Coordinates of C-alpha atoms in Angstrom, one line a residue:
M1 CA 38.6 3.6 67.2
R2 CA 35.6 3.8 65.1
P3 CA 35.4 7.4 64.5
Y4 CA 31.7 8.9 65.5
D5 CA 28.9 9.3 62.9
S6 CA 27.1 12.1 63.8
T7 CA 24.9 11.8 60.3
S8 CA 23.4 8.8 61.8
C9 CA 23.6 9.9 65.4
E10 CA 20.9 13.1 65.0
A11 CA 18.7 10.6 63.0
A12 CA 18.3 8.4 65.4
T13 CA 18.0 11.5 68.0
G14 CA 16.5 14.3 66.3
G15 CA 19.9 16.1 67.6
R16 CA 18.3 16.8 71.3
D17 CA 21.1 14.1 72.5
C18 CA 23.7 14.0 70.3
P19 CA 26.9 14.1 71.9
R20 CA 28.1 15.9 69.0
H21 CA 25.6 18.8 71.2
H22 CA 27.3 18.1 74.7
H23 CA 31.1 18.1 73.2
Y24 CA 32.8 21.1 75.0
T25 CA 36.1 22.9 74.6
A26 CA 39.5 23.7 76.7
P27 CA 42.8 23.9 77.6
A28 CA 43.6 19.8 78.3
Q29 CA 43.9 16.8 76.3
V30 CA 42.6 13.3 76.5
R31 CA 44.7 10.7 76.6
Q32 CA 44.4 6.7 78.2
I33 CA 46.3 4.7 81.0
E34 CA 46.9 1.5 81.4
P35 CA 47.4 -0.7 84.9
G36 CA 51.8 -0.3 84.4
V37 CA 51.4 3.6 83.5
G38 CA 53.1 5.7 86.2
E39 CA 49.3 7.1 87.6
W40 CA 47.3 4.6 86.6
P41 CA 45.7 4.4 90.9
A42 CA 46.0 0.4 91.1
E43 CA 45.9 0.3 94.9
L44 CA 42.4 1.2 94.7
L45 CA 41.5 0.1 91.9
A46 CA 42.0 -3.8 93.2
D47 CA 39.4 -2.8 95.6
M48 CA 36.8 -3.2 92.4
T49 CA 34.8 -6.5 91.7
A50 CA 36.5 -5.8 87.6
P51 CA 38.4 -3.3 87.5
P52 CA 38.8 -1.6 84.5
S53 CA 41.5 -2.8 82.4
Q54 CA 41.8 1.3 80.9
L55 CA 41.0 4.4 81.4
W56 CA 39.9 7.3 79.7
V57 CA 41.3 10.8 81.7
K58 CA 41.0 14.9 80.5
S59 CA 43.1 17.6 82.1
A60 CA 46.1 20.6 81.8
G61 CA 48.0 17.7 83.2
G62 CA 47.6 16.5 87.1
D63 CA 48.3 12.6 88.2
L64 CA 45.1 10.8 88.9
A65 CA 46.3 8.2 90.8
A66 CA 47.5 11.3 93.4
M67 CA 43.5 12.9 92.6
A68 CA 41.8 9.7 93.1
A69 CA 44.4 9.6 97.1
E70 CA 42.7 12.6 98.1
A71 CA 39.6 12.8 96.6
V72 CA 35.9 12.7 98.9
V73 CA 32.6 11.5 96.9
V74 CA 29.9 13.9 97.4
T75 CA 27.2 13.4 95.9
G76 CA 23.6 13.2 96.6
S77 CA 19.7 13.3 94.7
R78 CA 19.7 14.9 91.6
A79 CA 16.4 16.9 92.5
S80 CA 17.9 18.0 95.9
S81 CA 17.0 21.0 98.3
S82 CA 17.8 24.0 98.8
C83 CA 19.0 23.2 102.2
G84 CA 20.4 19.5 100.7
D85 CA 22.4 21.7 98.5
H86 CA 23.6 24.1 101.3
V87 CA 25.1 22.1 103.4
A88 CA 26.1 19.7 100.7
G89 CA 28.6 23.1 99.3
E90 CA 29.2 24.3 103.8
L91 CA 30.9 20.4 103.2
A92 CA 32.9 20.5 100.1
A93 CA 33.9 24.0 100.4
G94 CA 35.4 23.2 103.9
L95 CA 36.9 20.3 102.5
A96 CA 38.0 21.6 99.8
Q97 CA 39.8 24.6 102.0
A98 CA 41.5 21.4 103.7
G99 CA 43.1 20.2 100.4
H100 CA 40.9 17.0 100.0
V101 CA 40.2 16.8 96.0
I102 CA 36.0 16.8 96.0
S103 CA 34.8 14.4 93.6
N104 CA 31.1 12.8 92.1
G105 CA 29.6 12.2 88.8
G106 CA 29.1 15.9 88.4
S107 CA 25.0 15.7 88.1
F108 CA 22.6 18.1 88.8
G109 CA 21.8 18.5 92.3
I110 CA 24.1 17.8 94.7
D111 CA 27.0 16.5 93.2
T112 CA 26.6 20.5 90.9
A113 CA 26.4 22.6 94.9
A114 CA 29.7 20.2 95.8
V115 CA 31.6 20.9 92.7
R116 CA 30.2 24.4 92.8
A117 CA 31.4 25.1 95.7
A118 CA 34.9 23.8 95.5
L119 CA 35.6 25.6 92.8
A120 CA 34.5 28.7 94.6
V121 CA 37.6 27.8 96.9
G122 CA 40.5 27.5 94.9
G123 CA 39.5 23.4 95.2
R124 CA 40.2 20.6 92.5
V125 CA 37.3 18.3 91.3
L126 CA 37.6 15.3 89.6
L127 CA 34.8 14.0 88.2
V128 CA 34.0 10.9 87.2
L129 CA 31.9 9.8 84.1
S130 CA 29.4 7.7 82.5
G131 CA 30.5 8.2 79.2
G132 CA 33.3 10.1 77.4
V133 CA 35.4 12.0 78.9
D134 CA 35.3 15.1 75.5
V135 CA 30.9 14.5 76.0
A136 CA 29.9 16.8 78.3
Y137 CA 26.4 15.3 80.2
P138 CA 24.4 16.6 80.5
R139 CA 24.8 18.9 78.3
A140 CA 23.9 21.4 80.2
H141 CA 27.4 21.6 82.5
Q142 CA 29.1 22.3 79.6
D143 CA 30.7 24.9 81.0
L144 CA 30.8 23.8 84.7
F145 CA 32.9 21.1 83.6
E146 CA 35.5 24.0 81.4
Q147 CA 35.9 25.5 84.9
V148 CA 37.1 22.7 86.4
L149 CA 39.7 21.5 83.6
H150 CA 41.0 25.7 84.0
H151 CA 40.7 24.6 87.6
Q152 CA 43.6 22.1 87.7
G153 CA 40.5 19.7 88.0
M154 CA 40.3 16.4 86.3
L155 CA 37.6 13.9 84.6
V156 CA 37.8 10.1 84.0
S157 CA 35.9 7.4 82.4
S158 CA 35.9 4.2 81.8
T159 CA 34.0 5.1 78.3
A160 CA 36.2 5.5 75.5
P161 CA 35.8 8.8 74.0
H162 CA 32.5 9.7 72.3
A163 CA 30.6 7.8 73.3
A164 CA 27.1 8.6 74.5
P165 CA 25.7 7.7 78.5
T166 CA 24.6 4.6 79.4
R167 CA 22.7 2.9 81.3
A168 CA 25.7 0.6 81.4
G169 CA 28.4 3.1 81.9
M170 CA 25.8 4.5 84.6
A171 CA 26.5 2.0 86.7
A172 CA 30.2 0.7 85.7
R173 CA 30.8 5.3 87.4
A174 CA 29.2 4.0 91.0
E175 CA 31.9 1.1 91.2
L176 CA 34.6 3.0 89.6
A177 CA 34.0 6.5 91.8
A178 CA 33.5 5.1 95.0
A179 CA 36.2 2.7 94.6
L180 CA 38.8 6.3 93.4
C181 CA 38.6 8.1 96.5
R182 CA 39.6 8.2 100.4
G183 CA 36.1 8.7 101.7
V184 CA 32.3 9.3 99.9
V185 CA 29.4 11.7 102.1
I186 CA 26.1 10.9 101.1
V187 CA 24.4 14.5 101.7
E188 CA 20.4 13.5 100.4
A189 CA 19.3 10.5 98.7
A190 CA 15.3 8.8 98.7
A191 CA 14.8 5.2 99.7
R192 CA 15.9 4.6 95.5
S193 CA 18.2 6.9 94.6
G194 CA 21.0 6.5 92.3
A195 CA 23.2 7.7 94.9
L196 CA 22.5 4.2 97.7
I197 CA 23.5 2.0 94.6
L198 CA 27.5 4.5 95.2
A199 CA 26.9 3.8 98.5
D200 CA 26.8 0.3 98.6
H201 CA 29.6 -0.3 96.5
A202 CA 31.6 2.2 98.5
D203 CA 30.3 -0.1 101.7
T204 CA 31.9 -3.7 100.0
M205 CA 35.5 -1.8 99.0
N206 CA 35.8 -0.6 102.3
R207 CA 35.7 2.8 101.7
P208 CA 34.1 5.0 104.4
L209 CA 30.8 6.5 104.2
A210 CA 29.4 8.7 106.0
A211 CA 25.4 10.5 105.4
V212 CA 24.3 13.4 107.0
P213 CA 20.9 13.0 108.5
G214 CA 17.5 15.8 107.0
P215 CA 14.1 16.1 108.4
L216 CA 11.9 13.0 109.3
T217 CA 9.8 14.8 106.4
N218 CA 11.4 15.3 103.3
C219 CA 11.7 12.3 101.5
R220 CA 15.7 12.5 100.3
S221 CA 16.7 11.7 103.4
T222 CA 14.4 8.5 103.5
G223 CA 18.4 6.8 101.3
T224 CA 20.5 8.9 104.5
H225 CA 17.9 7.6 107.3
H226 CA 18.3 4.2 106.7
L227 CA 22.7 4.6 106.5
I228 CA 22.6 5.8 109.1
K229 CA 20.2 3.8 110.5
T230 CA 21.9 0.3 109.1
G231 CA 25.2 1.4 110.4
Q232 CA 26.6 1.4 107.1
A233 CA 27.3 5.3 107.6
Q234 CA 29.0 7.0 110.1
L235 CA 26.3 11.0 110.8
I236 CA 27.9 13.7 110.4
E237 CA 27.6 17.3 110.5
D238 CA 30.6 19.3 109.1
A239 CA 34.0 18.6 107.4
N240 CA 35.2 18.2 110.6
D241 CA 33.3 15.1 111.0
I242 CA 33.9 13.6 107.9
T243 CA 37.7 14.5 108.1
D244 CA 37.6 12.0 111.1
V245 CA 35.8 9.2 109.3
I246 CA 38.0 9.2 106.0

């Protein structure tokens, strides 16, 4: 593996977005897993159009296949409303207390609300990242990622360590997140939200898909309403509804 050159990165970015500034520390190890390894989630990845040939995981223990088999993605708008954050938190907490692993990409907004709520009730979290598992992105979530690892959670990516997130990596993350779960819940999503890309992957892979309705005046509900109206997603109101769906 080619070593990371922090000097060239800082020269190119002025130090603002260099992965070196996003690194976090936690009592966890990075490991590479491939098909044939016991924790390789072969059954789930088989539903992908082009499954990755390898994955990188960071955790202090645990089994990726076992976590993914119990994971429910709770995601939505990065520019979420306070109501959306509250709903995402309630859903994630309820699912975590029922024994489910909460999964998403660890982004701002709905992702953050769901992760924090799951951790608050002692739940486990599986974060599917677009960059390397040793790179905290967004960098403001360094502490949050550490909390995930300290609470028996796991970070996973199809991108090699040290790599910063890219557009291609983000596209791959959406499909991988949809594969590594039992179902997907979209809390808020605008008409062109990235969460809808994940929803489309979930639909293609026959993962149960649920969406939360919102006010007609809220543009962040346009995408979730579309999923419900077209029959892609089932309307849900609480964690019990999600359990019934998955």
